[in-house]
Structure formats: structure tokens, C-alpha cells
Coordinates of N, CA and C in Angstrom, one line a residue:
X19 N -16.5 7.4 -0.6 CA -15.2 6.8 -0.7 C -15.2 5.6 0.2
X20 N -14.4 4.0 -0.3 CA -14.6 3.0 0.8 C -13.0 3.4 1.2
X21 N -12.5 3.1 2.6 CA -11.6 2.9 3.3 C -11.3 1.4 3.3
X22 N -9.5 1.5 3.4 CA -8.9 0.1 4.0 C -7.3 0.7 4.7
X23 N -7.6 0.1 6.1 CA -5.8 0.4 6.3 C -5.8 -1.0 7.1
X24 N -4.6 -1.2 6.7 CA -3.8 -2.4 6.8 C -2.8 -1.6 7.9
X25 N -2.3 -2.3 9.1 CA -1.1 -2.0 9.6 C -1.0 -3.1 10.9
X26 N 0.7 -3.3 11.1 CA 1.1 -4.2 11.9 C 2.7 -3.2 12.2
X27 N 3.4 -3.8 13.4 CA 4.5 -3.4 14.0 C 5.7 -4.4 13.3
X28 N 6.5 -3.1 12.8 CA 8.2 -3.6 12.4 C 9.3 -3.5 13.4
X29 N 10.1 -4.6 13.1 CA 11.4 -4.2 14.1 C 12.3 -3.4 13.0
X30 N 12.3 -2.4 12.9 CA 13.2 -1.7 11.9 C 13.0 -0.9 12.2
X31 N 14.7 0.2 12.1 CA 14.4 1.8 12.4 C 13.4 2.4 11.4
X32 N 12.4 3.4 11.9 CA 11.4 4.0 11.2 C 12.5 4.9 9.8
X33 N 13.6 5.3 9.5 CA 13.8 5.4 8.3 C 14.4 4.8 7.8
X34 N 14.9 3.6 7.7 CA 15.0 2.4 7.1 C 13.5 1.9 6.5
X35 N 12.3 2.0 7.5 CA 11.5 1.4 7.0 C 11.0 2.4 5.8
X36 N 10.5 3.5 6.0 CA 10.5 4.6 5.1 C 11.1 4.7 3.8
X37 N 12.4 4.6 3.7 CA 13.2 4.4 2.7 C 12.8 3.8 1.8
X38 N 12.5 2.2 2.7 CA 11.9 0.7 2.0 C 10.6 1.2 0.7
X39 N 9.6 1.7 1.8 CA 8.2 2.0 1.2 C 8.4 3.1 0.0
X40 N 9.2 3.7 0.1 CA 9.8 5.0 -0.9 C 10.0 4.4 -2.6
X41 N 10.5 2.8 -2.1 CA 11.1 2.5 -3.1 C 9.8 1.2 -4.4
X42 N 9.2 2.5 -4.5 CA 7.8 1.9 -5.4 C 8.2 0.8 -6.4
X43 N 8.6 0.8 -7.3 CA 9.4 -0.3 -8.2 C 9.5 -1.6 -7.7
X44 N 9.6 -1.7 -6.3 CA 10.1 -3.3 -5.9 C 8.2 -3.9 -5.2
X45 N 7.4 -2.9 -5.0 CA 6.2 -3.8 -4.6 C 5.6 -4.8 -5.5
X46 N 6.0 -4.9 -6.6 CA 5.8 -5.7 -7.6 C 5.9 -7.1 -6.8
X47 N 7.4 -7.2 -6.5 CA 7.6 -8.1 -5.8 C 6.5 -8.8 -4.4
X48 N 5.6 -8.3 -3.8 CA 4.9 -8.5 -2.8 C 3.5 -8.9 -3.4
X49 N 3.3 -8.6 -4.5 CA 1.8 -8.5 -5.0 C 1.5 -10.2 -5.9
X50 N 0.0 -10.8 -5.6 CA 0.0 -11.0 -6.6 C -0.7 -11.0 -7.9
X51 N -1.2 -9.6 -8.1 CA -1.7 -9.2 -9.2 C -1.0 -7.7 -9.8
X52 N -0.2 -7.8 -9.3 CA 0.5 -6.4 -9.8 C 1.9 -7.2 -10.6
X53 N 2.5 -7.0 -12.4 CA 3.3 -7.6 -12.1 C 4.5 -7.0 -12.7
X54 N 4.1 -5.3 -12.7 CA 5.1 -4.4 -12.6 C 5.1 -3.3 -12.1
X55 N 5.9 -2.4 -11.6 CA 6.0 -1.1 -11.5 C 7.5 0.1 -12.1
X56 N 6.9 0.6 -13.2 CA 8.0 1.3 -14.1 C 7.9 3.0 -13.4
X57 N 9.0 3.1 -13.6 CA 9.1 4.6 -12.5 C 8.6 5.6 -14.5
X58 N 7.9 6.2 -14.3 CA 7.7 7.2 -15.6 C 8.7 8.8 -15.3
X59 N 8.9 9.2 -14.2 CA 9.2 10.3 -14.2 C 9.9 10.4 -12.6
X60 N 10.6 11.2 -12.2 CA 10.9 11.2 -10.6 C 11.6 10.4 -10.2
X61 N 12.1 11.1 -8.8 CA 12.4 10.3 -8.3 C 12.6 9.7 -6.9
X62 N 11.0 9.7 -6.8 CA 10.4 8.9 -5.4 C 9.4 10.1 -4.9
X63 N 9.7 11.3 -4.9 CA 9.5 12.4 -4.1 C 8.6 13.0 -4.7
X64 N 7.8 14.3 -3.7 CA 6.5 14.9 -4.8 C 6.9 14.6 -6.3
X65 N 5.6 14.5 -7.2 CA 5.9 14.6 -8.1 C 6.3 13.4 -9.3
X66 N 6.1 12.4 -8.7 CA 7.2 11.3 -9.1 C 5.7 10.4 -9.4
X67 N 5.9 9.7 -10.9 CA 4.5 9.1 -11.1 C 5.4 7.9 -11.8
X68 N 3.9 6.8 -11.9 CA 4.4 5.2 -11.7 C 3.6 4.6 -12.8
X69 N 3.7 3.7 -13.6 CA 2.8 3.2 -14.5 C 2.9 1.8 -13.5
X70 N 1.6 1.7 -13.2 CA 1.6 0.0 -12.3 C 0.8 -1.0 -13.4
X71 N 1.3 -1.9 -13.7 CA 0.9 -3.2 -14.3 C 0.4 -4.2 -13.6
X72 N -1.3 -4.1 -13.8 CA -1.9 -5.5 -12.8 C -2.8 -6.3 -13.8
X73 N -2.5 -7.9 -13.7 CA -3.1 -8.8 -14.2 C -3.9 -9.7 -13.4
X74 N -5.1 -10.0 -13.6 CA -5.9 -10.8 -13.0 C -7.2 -11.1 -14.2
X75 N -7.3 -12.4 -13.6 CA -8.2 -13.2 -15.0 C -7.8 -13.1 -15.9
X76 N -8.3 -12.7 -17.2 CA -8.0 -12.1 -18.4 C -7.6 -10.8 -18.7
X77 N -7.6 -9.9 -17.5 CA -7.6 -9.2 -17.9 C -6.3 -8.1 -17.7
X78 N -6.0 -7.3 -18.2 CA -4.5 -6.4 -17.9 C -4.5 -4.9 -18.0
X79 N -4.1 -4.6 -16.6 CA -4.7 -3.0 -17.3 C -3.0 -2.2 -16.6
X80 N -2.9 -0.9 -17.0 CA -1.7 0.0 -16.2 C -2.5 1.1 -15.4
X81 N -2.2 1.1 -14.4 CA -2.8 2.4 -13.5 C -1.7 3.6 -13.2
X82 N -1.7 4.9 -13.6 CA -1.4 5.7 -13.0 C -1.0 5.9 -11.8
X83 N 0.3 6.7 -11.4 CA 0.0 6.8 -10.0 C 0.7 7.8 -9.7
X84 N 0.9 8.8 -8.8 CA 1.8 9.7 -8.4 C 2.2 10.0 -7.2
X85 N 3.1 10.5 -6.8 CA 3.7 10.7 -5.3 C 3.2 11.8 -5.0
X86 N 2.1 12.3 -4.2 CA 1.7 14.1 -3.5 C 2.3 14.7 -2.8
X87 N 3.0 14.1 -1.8 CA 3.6 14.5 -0.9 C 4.4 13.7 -0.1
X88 N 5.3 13.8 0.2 CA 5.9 13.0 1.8 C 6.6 14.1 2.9
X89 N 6.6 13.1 4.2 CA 7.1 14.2 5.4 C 8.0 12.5 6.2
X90 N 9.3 13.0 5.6 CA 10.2 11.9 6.1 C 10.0 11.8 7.4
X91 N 10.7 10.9 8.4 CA 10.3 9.6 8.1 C 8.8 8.8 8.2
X92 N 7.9 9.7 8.1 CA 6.8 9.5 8.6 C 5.5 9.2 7.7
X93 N 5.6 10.1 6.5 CA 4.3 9.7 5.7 C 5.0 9.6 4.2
X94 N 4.0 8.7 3.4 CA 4.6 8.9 1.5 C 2.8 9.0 1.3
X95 N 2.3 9.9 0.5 CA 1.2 10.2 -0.2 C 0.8 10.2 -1.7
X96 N 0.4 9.4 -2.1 CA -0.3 9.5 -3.4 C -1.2 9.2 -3.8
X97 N -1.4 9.5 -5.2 CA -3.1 8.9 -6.1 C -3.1 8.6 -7.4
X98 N -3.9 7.5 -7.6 CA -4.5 7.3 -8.9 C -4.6 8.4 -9.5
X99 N -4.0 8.6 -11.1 CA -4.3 10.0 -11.8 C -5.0 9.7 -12.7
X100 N -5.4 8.6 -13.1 CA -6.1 7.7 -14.4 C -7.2 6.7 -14.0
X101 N -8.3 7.1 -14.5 CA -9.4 5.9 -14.1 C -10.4 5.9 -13.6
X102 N -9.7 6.1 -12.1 CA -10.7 5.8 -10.7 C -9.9 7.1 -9.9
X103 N -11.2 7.2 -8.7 CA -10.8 8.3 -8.2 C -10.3 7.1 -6.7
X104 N -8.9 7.5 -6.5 CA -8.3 6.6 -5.5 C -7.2 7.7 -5.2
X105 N -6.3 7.3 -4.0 CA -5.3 7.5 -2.8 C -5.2 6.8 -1.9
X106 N -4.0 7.7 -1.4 CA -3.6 7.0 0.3 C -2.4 7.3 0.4
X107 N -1.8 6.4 1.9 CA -0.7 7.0 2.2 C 0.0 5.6 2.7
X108 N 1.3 6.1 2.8 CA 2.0 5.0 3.7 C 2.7 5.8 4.7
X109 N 2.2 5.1 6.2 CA 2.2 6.1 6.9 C 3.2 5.3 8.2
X110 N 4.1 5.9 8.8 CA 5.7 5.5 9.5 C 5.2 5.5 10.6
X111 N 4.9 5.2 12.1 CA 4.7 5.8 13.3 C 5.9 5.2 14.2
X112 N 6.9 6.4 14.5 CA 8.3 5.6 15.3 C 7.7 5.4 16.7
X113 N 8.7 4.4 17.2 CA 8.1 3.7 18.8 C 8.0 5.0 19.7
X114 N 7.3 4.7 20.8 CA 7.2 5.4 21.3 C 8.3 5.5 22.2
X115 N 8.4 6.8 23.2 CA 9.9 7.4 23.3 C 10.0 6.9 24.8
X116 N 10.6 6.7 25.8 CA 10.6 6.2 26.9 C 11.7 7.2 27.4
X117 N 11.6 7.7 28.6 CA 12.2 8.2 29.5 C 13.7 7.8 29.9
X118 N 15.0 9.0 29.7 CA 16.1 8.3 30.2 C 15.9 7.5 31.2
X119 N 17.2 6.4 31.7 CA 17.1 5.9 32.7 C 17.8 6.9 33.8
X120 N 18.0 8.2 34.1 CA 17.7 8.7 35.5 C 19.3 8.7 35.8
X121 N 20.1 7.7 35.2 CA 21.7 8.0 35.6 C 22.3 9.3 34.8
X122 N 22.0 9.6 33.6 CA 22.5 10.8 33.2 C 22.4 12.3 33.4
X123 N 22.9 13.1 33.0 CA 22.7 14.4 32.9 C 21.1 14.6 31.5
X124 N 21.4 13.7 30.6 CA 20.1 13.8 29.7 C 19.3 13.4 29.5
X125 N 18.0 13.8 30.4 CA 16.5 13.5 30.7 C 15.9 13.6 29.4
X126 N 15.9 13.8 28.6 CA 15.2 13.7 27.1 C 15.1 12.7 26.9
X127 N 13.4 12.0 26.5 CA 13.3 10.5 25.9 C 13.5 10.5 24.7
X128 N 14.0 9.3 24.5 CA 14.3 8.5 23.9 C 14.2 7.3 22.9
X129 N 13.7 7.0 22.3 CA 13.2 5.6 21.7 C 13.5 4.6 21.8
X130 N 12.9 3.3 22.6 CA 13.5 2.3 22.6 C 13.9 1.6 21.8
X131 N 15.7 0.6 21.6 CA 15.9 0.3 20.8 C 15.0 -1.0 20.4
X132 N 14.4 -1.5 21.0 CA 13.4 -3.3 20.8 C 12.1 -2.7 20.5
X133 N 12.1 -1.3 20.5 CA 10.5 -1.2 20.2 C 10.4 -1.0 18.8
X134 N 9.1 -1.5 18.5 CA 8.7 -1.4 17.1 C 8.2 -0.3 16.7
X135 N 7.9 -0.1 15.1 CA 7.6 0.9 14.7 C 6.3 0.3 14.2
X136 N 5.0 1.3 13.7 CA 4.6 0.9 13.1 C 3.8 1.6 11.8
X137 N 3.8 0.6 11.0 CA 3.6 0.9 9.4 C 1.9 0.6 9.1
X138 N 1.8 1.2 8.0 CA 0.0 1.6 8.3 C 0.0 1.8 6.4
X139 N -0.3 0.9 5.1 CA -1.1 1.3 4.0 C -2.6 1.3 4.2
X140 N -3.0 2.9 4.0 CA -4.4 3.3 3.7 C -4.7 4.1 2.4
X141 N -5.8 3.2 2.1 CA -6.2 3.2 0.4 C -7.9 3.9 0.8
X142 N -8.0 5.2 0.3 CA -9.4 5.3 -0.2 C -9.3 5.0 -2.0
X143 N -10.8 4.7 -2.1 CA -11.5 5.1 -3.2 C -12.8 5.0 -3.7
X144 N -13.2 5.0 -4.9 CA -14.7 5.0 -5.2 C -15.0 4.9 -6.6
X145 N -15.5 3.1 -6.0 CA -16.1 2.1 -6.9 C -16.3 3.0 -8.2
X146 N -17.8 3.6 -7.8 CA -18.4 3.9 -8.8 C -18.3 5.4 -9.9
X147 N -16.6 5.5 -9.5 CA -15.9 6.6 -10.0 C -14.6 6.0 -11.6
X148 N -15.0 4.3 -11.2 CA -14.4 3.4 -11.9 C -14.4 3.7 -13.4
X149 N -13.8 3.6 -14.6 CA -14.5 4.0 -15.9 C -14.3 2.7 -16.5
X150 N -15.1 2.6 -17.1 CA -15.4 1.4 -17.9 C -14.6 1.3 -18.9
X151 N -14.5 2.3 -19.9 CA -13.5 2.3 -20.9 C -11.6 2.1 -20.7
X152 N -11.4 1.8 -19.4 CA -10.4 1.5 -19.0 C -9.8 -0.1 -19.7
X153 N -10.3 -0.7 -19.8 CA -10.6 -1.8 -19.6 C -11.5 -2.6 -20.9
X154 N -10.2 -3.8 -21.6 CA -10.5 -3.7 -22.9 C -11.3 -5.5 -22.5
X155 N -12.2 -5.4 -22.0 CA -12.9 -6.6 -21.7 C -13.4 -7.9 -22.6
X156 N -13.2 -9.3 -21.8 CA -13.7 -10.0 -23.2 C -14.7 -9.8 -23.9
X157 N -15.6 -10.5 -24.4 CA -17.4 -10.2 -25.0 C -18.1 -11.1 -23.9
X158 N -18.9 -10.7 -23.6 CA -20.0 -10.9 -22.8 C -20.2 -10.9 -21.5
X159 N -18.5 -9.9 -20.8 CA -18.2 -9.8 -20.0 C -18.3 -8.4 -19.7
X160 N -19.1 -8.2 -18.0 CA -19.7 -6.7 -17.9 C -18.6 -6.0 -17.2
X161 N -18.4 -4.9 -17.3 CA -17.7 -4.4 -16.3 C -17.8 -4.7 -15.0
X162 N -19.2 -4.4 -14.7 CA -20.3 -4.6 -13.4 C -19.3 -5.6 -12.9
X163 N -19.6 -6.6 -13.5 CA -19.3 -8.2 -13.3 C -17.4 -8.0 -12.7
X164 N -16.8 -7.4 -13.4 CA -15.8 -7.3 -12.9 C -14.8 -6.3 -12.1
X165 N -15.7 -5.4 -11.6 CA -15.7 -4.8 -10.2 C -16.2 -5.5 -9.2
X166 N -17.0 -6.3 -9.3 CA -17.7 -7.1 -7.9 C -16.7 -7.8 -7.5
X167 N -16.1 -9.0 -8.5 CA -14.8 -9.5 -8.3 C -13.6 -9.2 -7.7
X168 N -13.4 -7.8 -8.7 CA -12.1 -7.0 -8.2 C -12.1 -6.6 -7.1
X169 N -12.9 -5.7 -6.4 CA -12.9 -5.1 -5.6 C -12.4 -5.8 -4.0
X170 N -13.0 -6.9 -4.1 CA -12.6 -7.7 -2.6 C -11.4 -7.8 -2.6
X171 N -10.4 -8.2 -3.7 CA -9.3 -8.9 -4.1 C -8.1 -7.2 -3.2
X172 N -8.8 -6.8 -3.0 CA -8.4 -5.2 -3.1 C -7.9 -5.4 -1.3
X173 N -8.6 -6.1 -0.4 CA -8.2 -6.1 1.1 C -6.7 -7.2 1.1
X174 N -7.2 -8.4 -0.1 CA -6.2 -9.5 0.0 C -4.5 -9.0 0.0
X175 N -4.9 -8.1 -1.4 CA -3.7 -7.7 -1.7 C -2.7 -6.6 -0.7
X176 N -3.6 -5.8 -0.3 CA -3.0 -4.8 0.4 C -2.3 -5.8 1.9
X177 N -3.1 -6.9 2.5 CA -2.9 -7.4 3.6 C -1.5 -8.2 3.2
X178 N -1.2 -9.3 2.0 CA -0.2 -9.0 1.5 C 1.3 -8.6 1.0
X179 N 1.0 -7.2 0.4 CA 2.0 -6.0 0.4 C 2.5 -5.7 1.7
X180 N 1.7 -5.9 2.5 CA 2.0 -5.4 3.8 C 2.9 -6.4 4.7
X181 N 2.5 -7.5 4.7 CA 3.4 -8.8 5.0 C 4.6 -9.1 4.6
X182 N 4.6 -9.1 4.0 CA 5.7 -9.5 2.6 C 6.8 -8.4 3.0
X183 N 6.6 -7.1 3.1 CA 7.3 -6.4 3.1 C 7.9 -6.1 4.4
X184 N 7.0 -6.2 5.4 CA 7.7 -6.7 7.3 C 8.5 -7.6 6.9
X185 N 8.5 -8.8 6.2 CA 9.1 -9.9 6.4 C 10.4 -9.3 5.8
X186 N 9.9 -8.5 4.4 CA 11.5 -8.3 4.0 C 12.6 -7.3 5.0
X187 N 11.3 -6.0 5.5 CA 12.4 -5.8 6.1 C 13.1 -6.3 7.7
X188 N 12.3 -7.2 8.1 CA 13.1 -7.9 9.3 C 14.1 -8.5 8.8
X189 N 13.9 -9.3 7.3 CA 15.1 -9.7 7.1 C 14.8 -11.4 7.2
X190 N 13.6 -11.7 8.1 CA 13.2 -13.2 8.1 C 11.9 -13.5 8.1
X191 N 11.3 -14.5 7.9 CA 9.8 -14.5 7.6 C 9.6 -15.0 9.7
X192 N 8.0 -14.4 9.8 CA 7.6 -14.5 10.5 C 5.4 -14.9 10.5
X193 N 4.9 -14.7 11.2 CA 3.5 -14.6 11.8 C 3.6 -13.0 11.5
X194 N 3.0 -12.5 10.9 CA 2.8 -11.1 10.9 C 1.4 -10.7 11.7
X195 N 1.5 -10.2 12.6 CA -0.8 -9.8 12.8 C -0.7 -8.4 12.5
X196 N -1.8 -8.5 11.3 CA -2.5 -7.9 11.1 C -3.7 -6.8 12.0
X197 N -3.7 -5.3 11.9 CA -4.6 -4.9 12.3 C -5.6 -4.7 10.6
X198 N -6.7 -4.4 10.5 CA -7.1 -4.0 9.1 C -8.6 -3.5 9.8
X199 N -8.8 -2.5 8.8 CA -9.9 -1.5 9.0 C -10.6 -1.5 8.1
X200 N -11.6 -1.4 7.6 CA -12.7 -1.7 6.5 C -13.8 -0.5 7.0
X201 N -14.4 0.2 6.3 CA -16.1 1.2 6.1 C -16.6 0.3 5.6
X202 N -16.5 -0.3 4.6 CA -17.5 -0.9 3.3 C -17.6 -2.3 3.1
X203 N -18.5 -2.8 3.2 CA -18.8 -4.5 2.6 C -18.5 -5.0 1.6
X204 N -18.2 -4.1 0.8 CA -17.7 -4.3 -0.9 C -16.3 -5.0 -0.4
X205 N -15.4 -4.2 0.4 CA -14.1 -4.8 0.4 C -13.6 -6.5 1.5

């Protein structure tokens, strides 16, 4: 399986941001080779599957997808159910908790309100789990040939999704930094 996670810090409460990521149908908007997402069933929660529409080159395919699990406000889990063998998560991490300031009676930390949260998409999967028959190709064009392609396209997009969506939920565009994690040269 190749790994990728993408992740950078939001100024947004962690279930606001959660909420956001919940709401599969609108990443359409962030992508650009995805150029829909139709909810098939559910609603948001285990159980809940997605017909995703991605175009690039010539070519158009729908991927499968389902929701496995979530653990508010913290994680959303799913996978490819059609195709390829793929997953991942979108994963919440709220700021870290800082100590009262010492005037109260309530020593319990607390979260700071300026601190960020941070948001983390991680995608396994595996290339060569791909099916060919997916995929209604022109003539003389190999699959091969279009996995080699695809596959890089695969860090762009996620780095992307992931921008686009800080920016929406700050509310204003910014510099986003990126942290991004890679195993594989493919990606």
C-alpha cells in the first residue's frame, strides 16, 4: 500500500471543522479533477456511500466510496468499494489544552482560544490492485500508460483539497504550509 497525508493547522473550532469535512458533496468544489460528488445513500455517517465523478484527459470514471466509521470531532473513515483497493481518514486534532490561568477555582485545562487545530487527509492504496476494466480507454491507449500519469496527480490533488478547504473554512484565503508525507516515488 503507498501512503500520503497531507496536513496543515486551522483557525477553526475542531467541530466546525469536522462538520465541514463531514460534508462530502461540496469537495467537488476544491478538486480539480473530481467534478462531482452524489450522496447514493446516508447520511454522512457509517454507512453512507458516494458515487465520486473524476475527469482528467479523456478520460471519466465514478468511484465508489463509503463512510466506515467516525469518532466526532476527531476522525471520518472511509474506502473505495469499487476498483482499487484504497482508504483513509480525515483526521481532527483539537489544540492543545493549556493550563487555567491560576486565578480560578478551575484548574482544568483548557484549549486555547488562538490555537489551531489541526486537520490531516490520509489516503492509502494500491497501484497494482487498480482494474483495468474500470476504465473505458481510447485505442491505443494502455492502462499502464495511464496509471503512471494518474497516480502523481494523486499528491496534487489531495495538497489542494486540503487548501482550499482551510481557506474556506477561515473564511479568507491565505499561504497555507503544508506538511505532506509520502512512502512511495510513484506519488
Amino acid at each position: 500500500m503507498d501512503e500520503l497525508v497531507v496536513s496543515t493547522e486551522v483557525y477553526a473550532d475542531p467541530e466546525e471543522v469536522y462538520a465541514f469535512l463531514l460534508d462530502f458533496p461540496q469537495y467537488a468544489n476544491y478538486s480539480e479533477y473530481l467534478r462531482e460528488v452524489r450522496t447514493v445513500t446516508g447520511d454522512g455517517g457509517p454507512g453512507t456511500k458516494y458515487a465520486l465523478t473524476f475527469a482528467w484527459w479523456k478520460i471519466s470514471y465514478t468511484a465508489r466510496s463509503e463512510v466506515t466509521g467516525v469518532d466526532p470531532p476527531e476522525r471520518i473513515d472511509w474506502e473505495i468499494t469499487k476498483d482499487i483497493d484504497a482508504g483513509g481518514c480525515w483526521r481532527v486534532t483539537p489544540p492543545e489544552s493549556v493550563e487555567g490561568d491560576g486565578d480560578s477555582a478551575d484548574t482544568d485545562a483548557t484549549p486555547s482560544d488562538d490555537a489551531p487545530c489541526e486537520v490531516a487527509l490520509e489516503v492509502e492504496f494500491d497501484p497494482g490492485s487498480a482494474s483495468s476494466d474500470a476504465l473505458n480507454l481510447p485505442r491505443l491507449v494502455s492502462f499502464d500508460w495511464v496509471l503512471k500519469k494518474a497516480i502523481p496527480l494523486i499528491r496534487d490533488e489531495a495538497e489542494r483539497v486540503v487548501e482550499r478547504a482551510v481557506q474556506d473554512l477561515e473564511g479568507s484565503t491565505r499561504d497555507v504550509d503544508l506538511d505532506v508525507y509520502v512512502d512511495s516515488d510513484r506519488i
